[in-house]
Short mmCIF file of C-alpha atoms and ligand atoms in Angstrom, two decimals:
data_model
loop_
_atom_site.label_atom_id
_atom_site.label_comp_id
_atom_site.label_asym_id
_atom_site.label_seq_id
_atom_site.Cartn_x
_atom_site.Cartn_y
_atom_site.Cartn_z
CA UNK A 1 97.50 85.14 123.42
CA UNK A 2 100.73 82.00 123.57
CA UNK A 3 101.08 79.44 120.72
CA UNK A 4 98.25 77.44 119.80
CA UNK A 5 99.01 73.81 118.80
CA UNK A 6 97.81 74.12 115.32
CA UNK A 7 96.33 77.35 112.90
CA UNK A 8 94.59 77.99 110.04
CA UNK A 9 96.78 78.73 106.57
CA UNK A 10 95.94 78.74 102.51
CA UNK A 11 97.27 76.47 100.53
CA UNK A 12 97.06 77.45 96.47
CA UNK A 13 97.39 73.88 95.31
CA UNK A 14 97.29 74.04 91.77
CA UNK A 15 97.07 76.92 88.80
CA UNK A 16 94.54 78.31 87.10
CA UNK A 17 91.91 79.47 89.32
CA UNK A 18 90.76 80.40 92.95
CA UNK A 19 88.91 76.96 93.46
CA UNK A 20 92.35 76.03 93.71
CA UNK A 21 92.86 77.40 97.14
CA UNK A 22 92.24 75.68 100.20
CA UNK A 23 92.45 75.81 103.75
CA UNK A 24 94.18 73.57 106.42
CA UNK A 25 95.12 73.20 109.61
CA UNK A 26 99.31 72.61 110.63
CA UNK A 27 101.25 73.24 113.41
CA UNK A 28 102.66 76.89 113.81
CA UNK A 29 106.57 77.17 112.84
CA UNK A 30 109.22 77.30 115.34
CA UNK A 31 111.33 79.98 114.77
CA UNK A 32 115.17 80.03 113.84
CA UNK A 33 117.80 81.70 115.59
CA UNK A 34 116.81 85.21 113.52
CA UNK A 35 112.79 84.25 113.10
CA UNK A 36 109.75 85.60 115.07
CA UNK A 37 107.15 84.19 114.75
CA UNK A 38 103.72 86.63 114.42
CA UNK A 39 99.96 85.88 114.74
CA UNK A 40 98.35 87.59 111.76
CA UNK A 41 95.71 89.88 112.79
CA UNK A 42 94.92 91.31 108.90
CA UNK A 43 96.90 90.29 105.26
CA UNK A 44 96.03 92.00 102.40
CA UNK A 45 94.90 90.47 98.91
CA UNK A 46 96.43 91.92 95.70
CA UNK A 47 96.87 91.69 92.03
CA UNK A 48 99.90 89.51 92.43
CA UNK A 49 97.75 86.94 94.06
CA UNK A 50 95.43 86.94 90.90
CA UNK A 51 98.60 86.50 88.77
CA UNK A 52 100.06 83.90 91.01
CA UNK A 53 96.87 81.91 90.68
CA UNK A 54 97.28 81.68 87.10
CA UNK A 55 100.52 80.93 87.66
CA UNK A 56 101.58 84.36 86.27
CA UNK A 57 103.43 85.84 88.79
CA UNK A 58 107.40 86.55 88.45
CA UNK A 59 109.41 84.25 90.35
CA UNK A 60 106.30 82.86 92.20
CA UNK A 61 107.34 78.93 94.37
CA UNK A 62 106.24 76.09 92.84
CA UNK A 63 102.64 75.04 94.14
CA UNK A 64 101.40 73.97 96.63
CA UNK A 65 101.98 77.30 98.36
CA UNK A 66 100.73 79.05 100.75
CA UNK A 67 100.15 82.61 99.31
CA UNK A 68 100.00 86.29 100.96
CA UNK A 69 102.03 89.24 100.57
CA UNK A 70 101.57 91.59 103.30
CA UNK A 71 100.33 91.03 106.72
CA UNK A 72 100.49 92.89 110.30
CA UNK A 73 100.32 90.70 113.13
CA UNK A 74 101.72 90.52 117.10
CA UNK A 75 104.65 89.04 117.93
CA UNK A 76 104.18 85.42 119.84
CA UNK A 77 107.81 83.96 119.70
CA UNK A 78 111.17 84.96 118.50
CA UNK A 79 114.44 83.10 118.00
CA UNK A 80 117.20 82.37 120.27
CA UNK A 81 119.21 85.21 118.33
CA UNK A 82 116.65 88.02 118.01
CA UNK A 83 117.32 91.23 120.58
CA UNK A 84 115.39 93.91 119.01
CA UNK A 85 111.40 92.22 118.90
CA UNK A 86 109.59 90.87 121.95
CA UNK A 87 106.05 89.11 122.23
CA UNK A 88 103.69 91.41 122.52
CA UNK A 89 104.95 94.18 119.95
CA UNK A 90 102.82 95.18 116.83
CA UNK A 91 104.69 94.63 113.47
CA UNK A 92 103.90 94.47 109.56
CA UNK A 93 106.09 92.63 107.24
CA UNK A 94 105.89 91.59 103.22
CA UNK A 95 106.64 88.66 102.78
CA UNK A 96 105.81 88.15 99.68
CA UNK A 97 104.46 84.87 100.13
CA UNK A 98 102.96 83.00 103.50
CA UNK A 99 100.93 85.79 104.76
CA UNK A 100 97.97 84.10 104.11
CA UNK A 101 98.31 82.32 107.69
CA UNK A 102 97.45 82.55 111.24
CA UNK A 103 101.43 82.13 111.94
CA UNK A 104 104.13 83.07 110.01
CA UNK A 105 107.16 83.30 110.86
CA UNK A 106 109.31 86.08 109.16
CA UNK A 107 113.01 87.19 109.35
CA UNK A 108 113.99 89.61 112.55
CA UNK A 109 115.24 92.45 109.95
CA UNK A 110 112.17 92.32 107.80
CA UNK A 111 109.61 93.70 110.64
CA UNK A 112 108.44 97.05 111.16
CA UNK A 113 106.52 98.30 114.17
CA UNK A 114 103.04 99.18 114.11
CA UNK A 115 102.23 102.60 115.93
CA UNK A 116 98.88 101.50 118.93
CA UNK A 117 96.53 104.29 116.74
CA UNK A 118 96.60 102.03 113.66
CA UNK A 119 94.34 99.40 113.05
CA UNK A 120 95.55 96.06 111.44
CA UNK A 121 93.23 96.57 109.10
CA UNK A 122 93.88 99.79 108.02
CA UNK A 123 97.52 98.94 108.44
CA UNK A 124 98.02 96.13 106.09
CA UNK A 125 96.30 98.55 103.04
CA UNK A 126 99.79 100.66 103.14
CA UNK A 127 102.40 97.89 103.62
CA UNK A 128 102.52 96.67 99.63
CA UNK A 129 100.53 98.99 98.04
CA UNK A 130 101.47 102.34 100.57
CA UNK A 131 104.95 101.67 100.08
CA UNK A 132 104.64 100.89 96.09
CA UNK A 133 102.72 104.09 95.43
CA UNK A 134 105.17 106.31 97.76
CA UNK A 135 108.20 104.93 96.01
CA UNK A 136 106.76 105.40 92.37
CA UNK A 137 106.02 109.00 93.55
CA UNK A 138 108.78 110.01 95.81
CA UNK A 139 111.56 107.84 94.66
CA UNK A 140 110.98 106.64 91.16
CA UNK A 141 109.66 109.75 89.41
CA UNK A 142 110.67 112.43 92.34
CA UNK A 143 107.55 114.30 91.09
CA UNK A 144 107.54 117.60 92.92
CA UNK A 145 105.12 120.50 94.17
CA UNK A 146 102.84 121.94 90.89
CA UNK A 147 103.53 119.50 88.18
CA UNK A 148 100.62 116.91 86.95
CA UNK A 149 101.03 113.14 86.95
CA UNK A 150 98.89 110.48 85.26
CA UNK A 151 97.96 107.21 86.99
CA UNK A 152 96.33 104.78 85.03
CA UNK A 153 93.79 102.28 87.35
CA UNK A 154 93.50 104.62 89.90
CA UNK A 155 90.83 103.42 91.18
CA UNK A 156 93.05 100.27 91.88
CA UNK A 157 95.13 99.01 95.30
CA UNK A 158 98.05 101.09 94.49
CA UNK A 159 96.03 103.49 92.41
CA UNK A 160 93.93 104.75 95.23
CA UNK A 161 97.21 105.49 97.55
CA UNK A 162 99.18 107.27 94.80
CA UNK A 163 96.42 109.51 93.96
CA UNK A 164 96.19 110.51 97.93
CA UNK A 165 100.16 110.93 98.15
CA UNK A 166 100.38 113.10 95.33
CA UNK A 167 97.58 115.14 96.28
CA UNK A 168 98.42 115.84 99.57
CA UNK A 169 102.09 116.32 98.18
CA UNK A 170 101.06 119.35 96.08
CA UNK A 171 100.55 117.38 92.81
CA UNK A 172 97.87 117.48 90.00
CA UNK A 173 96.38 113.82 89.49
CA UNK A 174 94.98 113.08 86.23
CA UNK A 175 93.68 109.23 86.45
CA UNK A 176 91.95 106.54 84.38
CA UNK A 177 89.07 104.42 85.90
CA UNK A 178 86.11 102.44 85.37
CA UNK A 179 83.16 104.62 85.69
CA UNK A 180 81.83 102.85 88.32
CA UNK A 181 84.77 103.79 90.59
CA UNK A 182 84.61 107.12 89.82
CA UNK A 183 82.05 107.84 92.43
CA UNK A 184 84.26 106.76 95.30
CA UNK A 185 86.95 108.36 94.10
CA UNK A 186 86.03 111.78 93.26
CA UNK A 187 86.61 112.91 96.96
CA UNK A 188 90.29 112.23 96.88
CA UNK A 189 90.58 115.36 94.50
CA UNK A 190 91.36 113.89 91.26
CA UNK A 191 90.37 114.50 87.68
CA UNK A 192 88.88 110.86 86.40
CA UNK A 193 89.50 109.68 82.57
CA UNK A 194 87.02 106.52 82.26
CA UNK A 195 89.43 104.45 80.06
CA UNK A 196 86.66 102.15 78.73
CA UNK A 197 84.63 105.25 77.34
CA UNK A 198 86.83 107.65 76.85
CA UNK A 199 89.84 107.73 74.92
CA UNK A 200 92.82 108.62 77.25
CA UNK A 201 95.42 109.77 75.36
CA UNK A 202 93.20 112.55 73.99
CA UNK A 203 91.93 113.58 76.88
CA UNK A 204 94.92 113.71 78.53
CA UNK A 205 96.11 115.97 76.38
CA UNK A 206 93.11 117.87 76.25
CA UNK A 207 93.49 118.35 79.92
CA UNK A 208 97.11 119.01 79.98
CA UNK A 209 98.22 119.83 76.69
CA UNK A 210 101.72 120.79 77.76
CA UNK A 211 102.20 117.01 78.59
CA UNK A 212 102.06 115.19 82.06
CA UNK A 213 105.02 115.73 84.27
CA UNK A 214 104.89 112.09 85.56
CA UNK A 215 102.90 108.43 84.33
CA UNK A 216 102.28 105.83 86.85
CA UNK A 217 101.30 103.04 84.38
CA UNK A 218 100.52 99.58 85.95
CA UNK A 219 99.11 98.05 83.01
CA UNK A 220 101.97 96.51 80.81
CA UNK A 221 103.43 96.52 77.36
CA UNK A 222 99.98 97.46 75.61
CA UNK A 223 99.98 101.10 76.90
CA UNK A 224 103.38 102.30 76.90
CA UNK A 225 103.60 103.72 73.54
CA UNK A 226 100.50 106.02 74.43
CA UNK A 227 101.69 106.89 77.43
CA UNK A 228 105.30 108.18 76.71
CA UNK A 229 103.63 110.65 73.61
CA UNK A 230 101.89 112.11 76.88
CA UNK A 231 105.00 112.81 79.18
CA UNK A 232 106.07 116.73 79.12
CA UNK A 233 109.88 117.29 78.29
CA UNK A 234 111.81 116.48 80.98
CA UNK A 235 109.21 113.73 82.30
CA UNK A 236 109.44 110.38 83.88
CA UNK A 237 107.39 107.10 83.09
CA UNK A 238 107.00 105.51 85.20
CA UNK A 239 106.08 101.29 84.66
CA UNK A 240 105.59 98.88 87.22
CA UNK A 241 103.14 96.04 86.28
CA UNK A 242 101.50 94.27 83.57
CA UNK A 243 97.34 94.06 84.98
CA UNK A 244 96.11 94.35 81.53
CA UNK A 245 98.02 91.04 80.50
CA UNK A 246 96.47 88.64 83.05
CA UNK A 247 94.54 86.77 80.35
CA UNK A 248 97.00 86.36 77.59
CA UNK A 249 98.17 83.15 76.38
CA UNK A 250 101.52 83.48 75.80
CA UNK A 251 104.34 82.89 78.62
CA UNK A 252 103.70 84.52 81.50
CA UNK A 253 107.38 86.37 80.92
CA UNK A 254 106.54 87.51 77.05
CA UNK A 255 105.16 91.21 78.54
CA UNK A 256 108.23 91.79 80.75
CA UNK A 257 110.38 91.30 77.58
CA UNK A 258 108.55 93.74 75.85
CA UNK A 259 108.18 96.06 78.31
CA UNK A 260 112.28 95.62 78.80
CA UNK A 261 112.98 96.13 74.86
CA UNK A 262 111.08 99.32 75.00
CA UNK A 263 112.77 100.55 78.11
CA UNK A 264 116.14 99.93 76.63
CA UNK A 265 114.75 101.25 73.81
CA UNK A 266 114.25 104.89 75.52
CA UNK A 267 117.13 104.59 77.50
CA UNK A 268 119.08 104.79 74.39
CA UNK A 269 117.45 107.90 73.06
CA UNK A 270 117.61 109.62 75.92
CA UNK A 271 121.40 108.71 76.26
CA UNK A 272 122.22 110.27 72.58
CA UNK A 273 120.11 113.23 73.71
CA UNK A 274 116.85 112.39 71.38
CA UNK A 275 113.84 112.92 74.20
CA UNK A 276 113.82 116.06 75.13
CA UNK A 277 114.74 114.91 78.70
CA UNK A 278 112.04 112.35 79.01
CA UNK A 279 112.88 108.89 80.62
CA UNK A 280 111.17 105.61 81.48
CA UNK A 281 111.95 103.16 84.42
CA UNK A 282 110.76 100.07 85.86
CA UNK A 283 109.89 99.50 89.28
CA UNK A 284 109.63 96.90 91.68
CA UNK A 285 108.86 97.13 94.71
CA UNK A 286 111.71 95.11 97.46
CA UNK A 287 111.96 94.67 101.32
CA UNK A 288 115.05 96.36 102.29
CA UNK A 289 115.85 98.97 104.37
CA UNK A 290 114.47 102.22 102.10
CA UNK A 291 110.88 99.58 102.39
CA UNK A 292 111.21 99.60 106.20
CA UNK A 293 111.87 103.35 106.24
CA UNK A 294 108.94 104.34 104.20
CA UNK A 295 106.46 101.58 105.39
CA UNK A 296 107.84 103.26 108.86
CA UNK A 297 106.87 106.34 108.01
CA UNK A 298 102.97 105.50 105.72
CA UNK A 299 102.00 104.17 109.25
CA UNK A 300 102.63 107.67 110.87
CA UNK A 301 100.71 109.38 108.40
CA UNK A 302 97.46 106.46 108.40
CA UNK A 303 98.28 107.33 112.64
CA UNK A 304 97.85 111.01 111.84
CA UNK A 305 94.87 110.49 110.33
CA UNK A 306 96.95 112.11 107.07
CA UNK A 307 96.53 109.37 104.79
CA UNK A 308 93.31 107.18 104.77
CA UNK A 309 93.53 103.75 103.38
CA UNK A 310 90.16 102.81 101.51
CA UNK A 311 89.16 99.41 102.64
CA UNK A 312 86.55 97.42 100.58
CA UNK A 313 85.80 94.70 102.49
CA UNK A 314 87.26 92.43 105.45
CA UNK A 315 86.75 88.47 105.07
CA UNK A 316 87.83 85.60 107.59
CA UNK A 317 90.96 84.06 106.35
CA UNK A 318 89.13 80.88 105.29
CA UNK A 319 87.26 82.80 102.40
CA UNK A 320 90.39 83.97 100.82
CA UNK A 321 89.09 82.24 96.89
CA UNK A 322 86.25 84.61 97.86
CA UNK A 323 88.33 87.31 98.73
CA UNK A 324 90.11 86.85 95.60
CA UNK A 325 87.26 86.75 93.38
CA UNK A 326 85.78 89.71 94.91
CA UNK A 327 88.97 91.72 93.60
CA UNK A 328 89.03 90.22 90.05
CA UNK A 329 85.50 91.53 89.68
CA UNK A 330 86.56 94.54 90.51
CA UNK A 331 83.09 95.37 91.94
CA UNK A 332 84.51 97.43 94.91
CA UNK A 333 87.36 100.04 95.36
CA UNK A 334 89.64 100.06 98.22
CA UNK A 335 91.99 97.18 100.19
CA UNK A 336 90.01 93.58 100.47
CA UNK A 337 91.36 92.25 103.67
CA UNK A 338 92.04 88.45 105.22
CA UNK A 339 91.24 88.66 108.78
CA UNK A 340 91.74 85.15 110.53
CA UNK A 341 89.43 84.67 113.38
CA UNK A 342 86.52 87.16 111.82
CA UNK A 343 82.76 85.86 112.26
CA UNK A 344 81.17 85.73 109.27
CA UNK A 345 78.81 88.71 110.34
CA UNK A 346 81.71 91.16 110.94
CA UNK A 347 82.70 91.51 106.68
CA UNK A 348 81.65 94.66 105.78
CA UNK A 349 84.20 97.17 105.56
N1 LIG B 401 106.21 96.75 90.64
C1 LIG B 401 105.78 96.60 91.88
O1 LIG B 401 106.56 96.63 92.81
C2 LIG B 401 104.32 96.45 92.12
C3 LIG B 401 103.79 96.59 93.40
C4 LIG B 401 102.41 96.48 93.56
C5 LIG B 401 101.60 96.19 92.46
N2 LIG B 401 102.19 96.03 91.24
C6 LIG B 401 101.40 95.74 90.05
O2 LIG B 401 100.61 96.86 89.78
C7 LIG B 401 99.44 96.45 89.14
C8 LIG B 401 98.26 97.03 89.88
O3 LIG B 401 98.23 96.50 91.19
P1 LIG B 401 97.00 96.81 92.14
O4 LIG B 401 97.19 96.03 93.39
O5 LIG B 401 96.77 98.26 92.20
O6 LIG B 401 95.86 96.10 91.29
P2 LIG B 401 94.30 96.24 91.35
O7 LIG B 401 93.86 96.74 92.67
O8 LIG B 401 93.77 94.95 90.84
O9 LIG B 401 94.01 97.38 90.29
C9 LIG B 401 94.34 97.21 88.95
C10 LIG B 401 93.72 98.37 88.19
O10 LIG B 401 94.11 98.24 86.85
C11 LIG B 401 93.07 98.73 86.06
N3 LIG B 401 93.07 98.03 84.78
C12 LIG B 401 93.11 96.70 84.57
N4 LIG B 401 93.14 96.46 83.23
C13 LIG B 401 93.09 97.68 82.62
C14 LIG B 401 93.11 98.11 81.27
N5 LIG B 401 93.18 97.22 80.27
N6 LIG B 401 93.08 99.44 81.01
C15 LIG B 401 93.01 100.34 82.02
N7 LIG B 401 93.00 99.99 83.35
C16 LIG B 401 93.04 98.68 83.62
C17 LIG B 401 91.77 98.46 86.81
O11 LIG B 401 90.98 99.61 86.61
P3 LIG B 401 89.38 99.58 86.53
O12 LIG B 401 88.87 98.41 87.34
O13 LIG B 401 89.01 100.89 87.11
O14 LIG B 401 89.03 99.45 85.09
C18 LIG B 401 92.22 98.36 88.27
O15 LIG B 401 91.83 99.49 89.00
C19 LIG B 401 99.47 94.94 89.08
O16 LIG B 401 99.98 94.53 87.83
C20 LIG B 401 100.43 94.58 90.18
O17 LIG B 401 101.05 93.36 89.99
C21 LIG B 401 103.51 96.17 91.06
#
């Protein structure tokens, strides 16, 4: 398929709420000397499009915007300058922002390919959240073979992928979840904490009361405390997001300072020798080259059939505020996917 004259995108035109996004029609980008320009065939929708709604998101562009972090797409232009991409080729990118578009164009060194076996669908479900959860496991907290890690909202985008990772990589997954998840969960191999019955930190030790070897904790400021009493000496927390702050009042940066103070906080301990080995980092996920090599390699294992992306639901591109609501209520577990071009009929996952 060439370049169409115009194509669909969503536009987040004010904060606050997903009434706020709309749809339009515009002419597909020409792209620079290093651009290529890719029809989207599937972009995901994440937490950091609920916070970017509200106008919560770190560094998020001034509205109007067109949101979308992750997308894989086909190639149906490239700059003057680019050698290494032709039309035709399969790629997935994060952008960050823009992916919520028929075309977008994206930077030549920012693509990676997209083996034939794998689905766009299936594909898009490891570029953000793949990569996030195999960093936190493999390069943030290094957990190994044998030991037990903690994931708090498991049954979440990243959650899901993390628990699958670790299992297959030998590990013990201990994670917290709304009951009503648990069900779709349970086959991943997982022991499940329901954090709105149940209270974690005393399970969690009752199920591993030598301490947890790792903590994947998406949930902000609120839980840290909790969760470093539960790390095993010589542990790693590991924090990465702040879902459980979505509806506070306060500036949108207020958690990341806390969540900062208390890292510093640990950091000094552990530097005078006063946690028994136990650390805490931050992560955030970036595309550079260590993204392209692991996104590189997620999409082997989906083509393997090693790893298995749960997908919720697939919507046309046009229902993205429906898309978006859909994951706030948290109704269903696995990816929810934009697919432009979708008949209505064609949703279900
Ligand atoms: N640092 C990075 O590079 C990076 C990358 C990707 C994502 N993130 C961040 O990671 C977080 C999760 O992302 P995601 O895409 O996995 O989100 P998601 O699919 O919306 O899942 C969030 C999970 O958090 C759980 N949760 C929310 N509030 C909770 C609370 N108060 N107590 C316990 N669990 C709670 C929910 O569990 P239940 O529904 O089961 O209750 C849900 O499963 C977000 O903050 C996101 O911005 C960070």
């Amino acid at each position: 398929m060439g370049k169409p004259t115009t194509g669909t995108e969503i536009v987040l035109t004010g904060l606050g709420g997903t009434e706020l996004l709309t749809s339009r029609r515009s002419a597909p980008p020409t792209p620079g000397p290093h651009g290529v320009l890719v029809r989207t065939e599937a972009a995901g929708v994440a937490f950091a499009e609920v916070q970017m709604v509200h106008g919560r998101y770190p560094g998020q562009p001034k509205v109007p915007f067109v949101p979308g972090y992750d997308l894989v797409g086909e190639i149906v232009e490239v700059g003057s300058a680019v050698t290494s991409w032709q039309v035709g080729q399969r790629v997935a990118a994060m952008p960050v922002t823009g992916a919520w578009a028929e075309y977008v164009e994206i930077r030549d060194r920012e693509l990676v390919p997209v083996p034939d076996e794998v689905d766009a669908v299936t594909g898009v479900a490891v570029v953000l959240n793949g990569v996030t959860a195999w960093q936190l496991l493999h390069r943030a907290a290094k957990v190994r073979r044998g030991q037990t890690v903690l994931v708090h909202g498991v049954g979440g985008g990243v959650g899901t992928l993390l628990a699958q990772l670790a299992v297959a990589a030998g590990v013990r997954v201990i994670g917290t979840a709304s009951a009503h998840r648990h069900d779709a969960l349970r086959d991943i191999g997982i022991e499940l904490i329901d954090h709105r019955a149940e209270d974690v930190p005393s399970r969690v030790a009752e199920l591993a009361p030598g301490g947890v070897d790792a903590i994947f904790d998406p949930l902000g400021p609120a839980s840290l405390d909790a969760s470093w009493q539960l790390l095993a000496p010589g542990g790693t927390l590991v924090t990465y997001g702040s879902a459980a702050t979505l509806h506070d009042t306060g500036p949108w940066w207020l958690p990341y300072l806390r969540l900062v103070g208390r890292l510093a906080r640990w950091e000094l301990l552990r530097l005078i020798g006063r946690t028994g080995g136990r650390r805490a980092r931050l992560y955030y996920v970036k595309s550079n080259a260590q993204f392209r090599t692991d996104l590189a390699g997620l999409l082997q294992m989906v083509a393997s059939g090693q790893l298995r992306p749960m997908i919720a639901r697939r919507l046309p591109l046009e229902s993205a505020a429906e898309a978006l609501d859909l994951h706030i209520s948290g109704a269903r577990t696995g990816r929810i996917v934009l697919v432009p071009g979708l008949s209505p009929e064609a949703t279900e996952a």
